[in-house]
CSV table of C-alpha atoms and ligand atoms in Angstrom, one decimal:
chain,number,residue,atom,x,y,z
A,606,MET,CA,6.5,-17.4,5.9
A,607,ILE,CA,3.5,-18.1,3.6
A,608,PHE,CA,2.1,-15.0,2.0
A,609,THR,CA,-1.3,-15.2,3.8
A,610,ASN,CA,0.4,-15.2,7.2
A,611,PHE,CA,2.7,-12.4,6.0
A,612,ILE,CA,-0.2,-10.0,5.3
A,613,GLN,CA,-1.9,-10.8,8.6
A,614,ASN,CA,1.3,-10.1,10.6
A,615,ARG,CA,2.5,-7.1,8.6
A,616,ARG,CA,2.6,-4.0,11.0
A,617,SER,CA,3.6,-0.4,10.6
A,618,VAL,CA,6.6,0.5,12.7
A,619,ARG,CA,6.9,4.1,13.9
A,620,LEU,CA,9.8,3.8,16.4
A,621,PHE,CA,13.1,3.0,14.9
A,622,GLN,CA,16.6,2.4,16.3
A,623,THR,CA,19.1,5.1,15.3
A,624,LYS,CA,21.2,2.5,13.6
A,625,TYR,CA,22.0,3.3,9.9
A,626,LEU,CA,21.7,0.5,7.3
A,627,ASP,CA,25.1,-1.1,6.6
A,628,ASP,CA,26.6,-1.4,3.1
A,629,ASP,CA,25.4,-5.0,2.6
A,630,MET,CA,21.8,-4.0,3.5
A,631,LYS,CA,22.0,-0.9,1.3
A,632,SER,CA,23.0,-3.0,-1.7
A,633,SER,CA,20.2,-5.5,-1.0
A,634,VAL,CA,17.7,-2.6,-0.8
A,635,ASN,CA,19.1,-1.2,-4.1
A,636,ASN,CA,18.7,-4.6,-5.8
A,637,ALA,CA,15.2,-5.0,-4.5
A,638,ILE,CA,14.3,-1.5,-5.9
A,639,GLU,CA,15.9,-2.2,-9.3
A,640,ARG,CA,14.0,-5.5,-9.6
A,641,VAL,CA,10.7,-3.7,-9.0
A,642,LEU,CA,11.5,-0.9,-11.3
A,643,ASP,CA,12.4,-3.3,-14.1
A,644,GLU,CA,8.8,-4.4,-14.4
A,645,GLU,CA,6.3,-3.1,-16.9
A,646,LYS,CA,4.0,-2.0,-14.1
A,647,SER,CA,6.7,0.5,-12.9
A,648,SER,CA,6.8,2.4,-16.2
A,649,GLY,CA,5.0,5.5,-14.8
A,650,ILE,CA,7.0,5.7,-11.5
A,651,ASP,CA,10.4,6.0,-10.0
A,652,ILE,CA,11.5,4.7,-6.6
A,653,LYS,CA,14.7,6.0,-4.9
A,654,PRO,CA,16.4,5.2,-1.6
A,655,ILE,CA,17.6,8.0,0.8
A,656,TYR,CA,20.1,6.7,3.2
A,657,SER,CA,20.7,10.0,5.1
A,658,GLY,CA,17.4,9.5,6.8
A,659,PHE,CA,17.8,11.9,9.7
A,660,GLU,CA,18.3,14.8,7.3
A,661,VAL,CA,14.9,13.9,5.8
A,662,TYR,CA,13.4,13.7,9.3
A,663,ASN,CA,14.8,17.1,10.3
A,664,GLU,CA,13.4,18.7,7.2
A,665,LEU,CA,9.9,17.1,7.3
A,666,ASP,CA,9.4,17.0,11.1
A,667,GLY,CA,6.0,18.8,11.7
A,668,LYS,CA,5.3,18.8,7.9
A,669,ALA,CA,4.6,15.2,7.0
A,670,GLY,CA,2.8,12.2,8.4
A,671,TYR,CA,-0.5,12.3,10.2
A,672,SER,CA,-1.0,15.8,11.7
A,673,GLY,CA,2.6,16.5,11.1
A,674,VAL,CA,3.9,13.6,13.2
A,675,MET,CA,6.8,12.5,11.1
A,676,VAL,CA,8.3,9.1,11.7
A,677,LYS,CA,12.1,9.3,12.4
A,678,ALA,CA,14.0,6.6,10.6
A,679,PRO,CA,17.6,6.0,9.4
A,680,ALA,CA,16.5,5.7,5.8
A,681,TYR,CA,13.5,6.4,3.5
A,682,ILE,CA,12.3,5.4,0.1
A,683,SER,CA,10.6,7.9,-2.1
A,684,LEU,CA,7.8,7.1,-4.6
A,685,LYS,CA,7.7,9.5,-7.6
A,686,TYR,CA,5.0,9.6,-10.3
A,687,LYS,CA,6.5,10.5,-13.7
A,688,GLU,CA,3.2,12.2,-14.4
A,689,ILE,CA,0.3,12.8,-12.0
A,690,ASN,CA,-2.6,10.6,-13.1
A,691,PRO,CA,-4.7,7.8,-11.4
A,692,ALA,CA,-2.9,4.9,-13.1
A,693,ASN,CA,0.5,6.1,-11.8
A,694,LYS,CA,-0.9,6.6,-8.3
A,695,ILE,CA,-2.5,3.2,-8.3
A,696,TYR,CA,0.5,1.3,-9.8
A,697,GLY,CA,2.9,3.4,-7.7
A,698,ALA,CA,1.4,2.1,-4.5
A,699,PHE,CA,1.0,-1.4,-6.0
A,700,GLN,CA,4.7,-1.6,-6.8
A,701,MET,CA,5.8,0.1,-3.6
A,702,GLU,CA,3.9,-2.4,-1.5
A,703,LYS,CA,5.5,-5.2,-3.5
A,704,LEU,CA,8.9,-3.7,-2.7
A,705,ILE,CA,7.8,-3.4,1.0
A,706,THR,CA,7.1,-7.2,1.2
A,707,ARG,CA,10.6,-7.8,-0.1
A,708,LEU,CA,12.2,-5.3,2.3
A,709,ILE,CA,10.4,-6.9,5.2
A,710,GLY,CA,11.8,-10.2,3.9
A,711,LEU,CA,15.3,-8.7,4.3
A,712,GLY,CA,14.5,-8.0,8.0
A,713,LEU,CA,13.6,-4.3,7.7
A,714,ASP,CA,10.7,-2.6,9.4
A,715,ILE,CA,8.7,0.0,7.5
A,716,CYS,CA,6.0,2.7,7.7
A,717,TRP,CA,4.3,4.5,4.8
A,718,ILE,CA,4.4,8.3,5.3
A,719,THR,CA,2.0,10.7,3.6
A,720,LEU,CA,3.5,14.0,2.5
A,721,GLU,CA,1.7,17.3,2.0
A,722,PRO,CA,0.6,17.6,-1.6
A,723,GLY,CA,2.3,20.0,-4.0
A,724,PRO,CA,5.9,21.4,-4.0
A,725,THR,CA,6.1,22.7,-0.4
A,726,PRO,CA,9.4,24.4,0.5
A,727,GLU,CA,10.6,21.5,2.6
A,728,LYS,CA,9.9,19.0,-0.2
A,729,VAL,CA,11.6,21.2,-2.8
A,730,LYS,CA,14.7,21.4,-0.5
A,731,LEU,CA,14.8,17.5,-0.3
A,732,PHE,CA,13.6,16.5,-3.8
A,733,GLY,CA,14.2,19.5,-6.1
A,734,ASP,CA,12.0,19.5,-9.2
A,735,ASP,CA,10.6,16.1,-8.2
A,736,ALA,CA,8.9,17.6,-5.2
A,737,GLU,CA,5.4,17.9,-6.6
A,738,PHE,CA,5.5,14.3,-8.0
A,739,ILE,CA,6.3,12.7,-4.6
A,740,GLU,CA,3.3,12.2,-2.3
A,741,TYR,CA,4.6,9.3,-0.2
A,742,ILE,CA,7.8,8.1,1.3
A,743,VAL,CA,8.3,4.9,3.2
A,744,ALA,CA,10.4,4.9,6.4
A,745,ILE,CA,12.8,1.9,6.7
A,746,GLY,CA,15.1,0.7,9.4
A,747,TYR,CA,15.1,-1.6,12.5
A,748,ALA,CA,12.3,-1.4,15.0
A,749,GLU,CA,13.1,-0.1,18.5
A,750,GLU,CA,13.0,-3.1,20.8
A,751,LYS,CA,9.7,-3.3,22.6
A,752,LYS,CA,9.6,-3.1,26.4
A,753,PRO,CA,8.6,-6.4,27.9
A,754,PHE,CA,4.9,-6.8,28.4
A,755,THR,CA,3.9,-4.0,26.1
A,756,PRO,CA,0.8,-5.2,24.2
A,757,GLU,CA,1.1,-5.6,20.4
A,758,ALA,CA,-0.2,-2.4,18.7
A,759,THR,CA,-2.9,-3.6,16.4
A,760,SER,CA,-5.3,-1.8,14.1
A,761,GLY,CA,-8.6,-3.5,13.6
A,762,ARG,CA,-9.8,-4.5,10.2
A,763,LYS,CA,-13.3,-4.8,8.5
A,764,GLU,CA,-14.8,-8.3,8.2
A,765,VAL,CA,-15.0,-10.0,4.9
A,766,SER,CA,-18.8,-9.4,4.9
A,767,GLU,CA,-18.2,-5.7,5.2
A,768,ILE,CA,-16.0,-5.5,2.1
A,769,VAL,CA,-17.1,-8.3,-0.2
A,770,PHE,CA,-20.5,-8.3,-1.9
A,771,GLY,CA,-22.6,-10.2,-4.5
A,772,ASP,CA,-23.6,-9.4,-8.0
A,773,GLU,CA,-25.7,-6.3,-7.3
A,774,PRO,CA,-23.7,-3.6,-5.6
A,775,PHE,CA,-23.7,-3.9,-2.6
A,776,LYS,CA,-25.8,-7.0,-1.7
A,777,SER,CA,-24.3,-9.5,0.6
A,778,ILE,CA,-22.7,-12.7,-0.7
A,779,SER,CA,-22.6,-15.9,1.4
A,780,ILE,CA,-19.3,-17.2,2.8
A,781,GLU,CA,-20.2,-20.6,1.3
A,782,GLU,CA,-20.5,-19.0,-2.2
A,783,LEU,CA,-17.1,-17.3,-1.8
A,784,ASN,CA,-15.6,-20.6,-0.6
A,785,ARG,CA,-17.1,-22.4,-3.6
A,786,ARG,CA,-15.6,-19.8,-6.0
A,787,GLY,CA,-12.2,-20.2,-4.3
A,788,LEU,CA,-12.1,-16.6,-3.2
A,789,LEU,CA,-12.7,-16.9,0.6
A,790,ASP,CA,-9.1,-17.4,1.6
A,791,ILE,CA,-8.0,-14.5,-0.6
A,792,PHE,CA,-10.5,-12.0,0.8
A,793,SER,CA,-9.9,-13.3,4.4
A,794,SER,CA,-6.2,-12.4,4.0
A,795,ILE,CA,-6.3,-9.2,1.9
A,796,ARG,CA,-8.7,-7.5,4.4
A,797,PHE,CA,-5.5,-7.0,6.5
A,798,ALA,CA,-3.9,-4.8,3.8
A,799,PRO,CA,-2.7,-1.4,5.2
A,800,SER,CA,-4.4,1.8,4.2
A,801,HIS,CA,-4.1,5.5,4.9
A,802,LYS,CA,-5.4,6.1,8.4
A,803,ASN,CA,-6.6,2.5,8.3
A,804,LEU,CA,-9.7,3.7,6.5
A,805,GLN,CA,-9.9,0.5,4.4
A,806,PRO,CA,-11.8,2.5,1.7
A,807,TRP,CA,-12.5,-0.6,-0.5
A,808,LYS,CA,-15.5,-2.7,-1.5
A,809,PHE,CA,-15.5,-5.7,-3.8
A,810,VAL,CA,-18.3,-7.1,-5.9
A,811,VAL,CA,-18.0,-10.7,-7.0
A,812,SER,CA,-19.9,-11.5,-10.2
A,813,ASN,CA,-19.9,-14.5,-12.5
A,814,ASP,CA,-16.8,-13.7,-14.5
A,815,LYS,CA,-15.1,-10.9,-12.5
A,816,VAL,CA,-14.2,-9.2,-9.3
A,817,SER,CA,-14.9,-5.4,-9.3
A,818,LEU,CA,-13.1,-3.1,-6.9
A,819,TYR,CA,-15.0,0.0,-5.7
A,820,ILE,CA,-13.3,2.7,-3.8
A,821,LEU,CA,-14.6,5.4,-1.4
A,822,ASN,CA,-14.9,8.8,-3.0
A,823,ASN,CA,-15.9,11.1,-0.1
A,824,GLU,CA,-13.4,14.0,0.4
A,825,SER,CA,-11.0,13.2,-2.4
A,826,ILE,CA,-10.6,10.0,-4.4
A,827,ASP,CA,-6.8,10.8,-4.6
A,828,ILE,CA,-6.2,9.5,-1.0
A,829,SER,CA,-8.0,6.3,-1.9
A,830,LEU,CA,-6.0,5.6,-5.1
A,831,GLY,CA,-2.9,4.5,-3.2
A,832,ASP,CA,-4.9,2.3,-0.9
A,833,ALA,CA,-6.6,0.8,-3.9
A,834,GLY,CA,-3.2,0.0,-5.5
A,835,ILE,CA,-2.1,-1.7,-2.2
A,836,ILE,CA,-5.1,-4.0,-2.0
A,837,MET,CA,-4.9,-4.7,-5.7
A,838,TYR,CA,-1.4,-5.9,-5.2
A,839,TYR,CA,-2.3,-8.4,-2.4
A,840,PHE,CA,-5.3,-9.6,-4.4
A,841,TYR,CA,-3.2,-10.1,-7.5
A,842,GLU,CA,-0.5,-12.1,-5.6
A,843,LEU,CA,-2.9,-14.3,-3.8
A,844,ALA,CA,-5.1,-14.9,-6.9
A,845,HIS,CA,-2.1,-15.9,-8.9
A,846,GLY,CA,-1.0,-18.1,-6.1
A,847,SER,CA,-4.4,-19.9,-6.3
A,848,GLY,CA,-4.1,-20.2,-10.1
A,849,ILE,CA,-6.5,-17.4,-10.9
A,850,LYS,CA,-4.0,-15.7,-13.3
A,851,SER,CA,-5.4,-12.5,-14.7
A,852,GLU,CA,-4.6,-8.8,-14.6
A,853,TRP,CA,-6.4,-5.8,-13.1
A,854,GLU,CA,-7.9,-3.5,-15.6
A,855,ILE,CA,-8.4,0.1,-14.4
A,856,CYS,CA,-11.8,1.6,-15.2
A,857,ASP,CA,-12.7,5.1,-16.3
A,858,LEU,CA,-13.8,6.2,-12.8
A,859,ASN,CA,-17.2,7.3,-14.1
A,860,THR,CA,-19.4,4.5,-12.6
A,861,LYS,CA,-20.6,5.5,-9.1
A,862,VAL,CA,-22.5,3.4,-6.6
A,863,GLU,CA,-23.5,5.2,-3.4
A,864,ASP,CA,-20.2,6.9,-2.2
A,865,TYR,CA,-18.0,4.5,-4.1
A,866,VAL,CA,-16.4,4.6,-7.6
A,867,LEU,CA,-15.8,1.6,-9.7
A,868,LEU,CA,-12.0,1.6,-9.9
A,869,ALA,CA,-10.8,-1.7,-11.5
A,870,GLU,CA,-11.9,-5.2,-12.6
A,871,TYR,CA,-10.2,-8.5,-12.4
A,872,LYS,CA,-11.4,-11.3,-14.7
A,873,LEU,CA,-12.0,-14.7,-13.1
D,110,FMN,C1,-1.0,5.0,1.7
D,110,FMN,C2,-0.7,5.0,3.1
D,110,FMN,C3,-0.3,6.2,3.8
D,110,FMN,C4,0.1,6.2,5.2
D,110,FMN,N1,0.5,7.3,5.8
D,110,FMN,C5,0.9,7.2,7.1
D,110,FMN,C6,1.4,8.4,7.7
D,110,FMN,O1,1.5,9.5,7.1
D,110,FMN,N2,1.8,8.3,9.0
D,110,FMN,C7,1.7,7.1,9.7
D,110,FMN,O2,2.1,7.1,10.9
D,110,FMN,N3,1.2,6.0,9.1
D,110,FMN,C8,0.8,6.0,7.8
D,110,FMN,N4,0.3,4.9,7.2
D,110,FMN,C9,0.2,3.6,8.0
D,110,FMN,C10,-1.2,3.3,8.3
D,110,FMN,O3,-1.8,4.2,9.2
D,110,FMN,C11,-1.3,1.8,8.7
D,110,FMN,O4,-0.9,1.0,7.7
D,110,FMN,C12,-2.7,1.4,9.1
D,110,FMN,O5,-3.2,2.2,10.2
D,110,FMN,C13,-2.8,0.0,9.5
D,110,FMN,O6,-2.0,-0.3,10.6
D,110,FMN,P1,-0.8,-1.4,10.5
D,110,FMN,O7,0.0,-1.1,9.3
D,110,FMN,O8,0.0,-1.4,11.7
D,110,FMN,O9,-1.5,-2.7,10.3
D,110,FMN,C14,0.0,4.9,5.9
D,110,FMN,C15,-0.4,3.8,5.2
D,110,FMN,C16,-0.7,3.8,3.9
D,110,FMN,C17,-1.1,2.5,3.2
């Protein structure tokens, strides 16, 4: 499947079969994790599989996920920051989403799960000293078969015009201009990126020589950092696929526009 179709069809799965992953699948997952961890961008994180998923579920039921609604899965993958700082949160989510695209490629279904912050007793029981450095796990397994005629669960997304702006923040930019710059297809696809509570807390400003990513900073910027890493990952993949080969540079988080903070820039 081409990558643009992949993003548009990527869905969170919250109902899994009770079937555990077999040894072949576990070794494919382990290899996929190793490949991601081998990259420079993973230097501040660690990612581990947990194949005794139902123990994790029993421990975290009522204590993780939206309003304590934990997703029950046969396996999970934990994301640990070696140190708690914005870059590790951003690149942690970036690398985890990259891993997710590969796990979906293996035929697995997934759902990100937000844990309570800090070393809660349940987290310490599961993760020991790592507890305070783990804020997300990802449920993996095989989706429960849908009953016939159940409509597809979809979460709406903002339009390109609601997330992409022209030079002055946040003045509109025409679709023709985005097309002329070779960016329309990229933004039309990455708007489908997943985010915490589907808040889509991102705005882009396209100027002559760069794309700037701003991120919502209402209650806590922390929640938006993971979402930023995820959309940065999709932008990066699609930009590289279109020959716009650059790297995201993370900013100092001091430039504010309205409720948004300038988070990162990508040279064009
Ligand atoms: C960083 C992050 C944290 C998330 N946390 C949870 C969670 O705790 N519980 C849950 O059910 N879904 C969680 N999700 C899934 C999002 O709600 C979901 O991706 C979004 O609503 C879009 O829906 P879709 O993935 O089906 O397209 C999370 C997603 C992200 C990216």
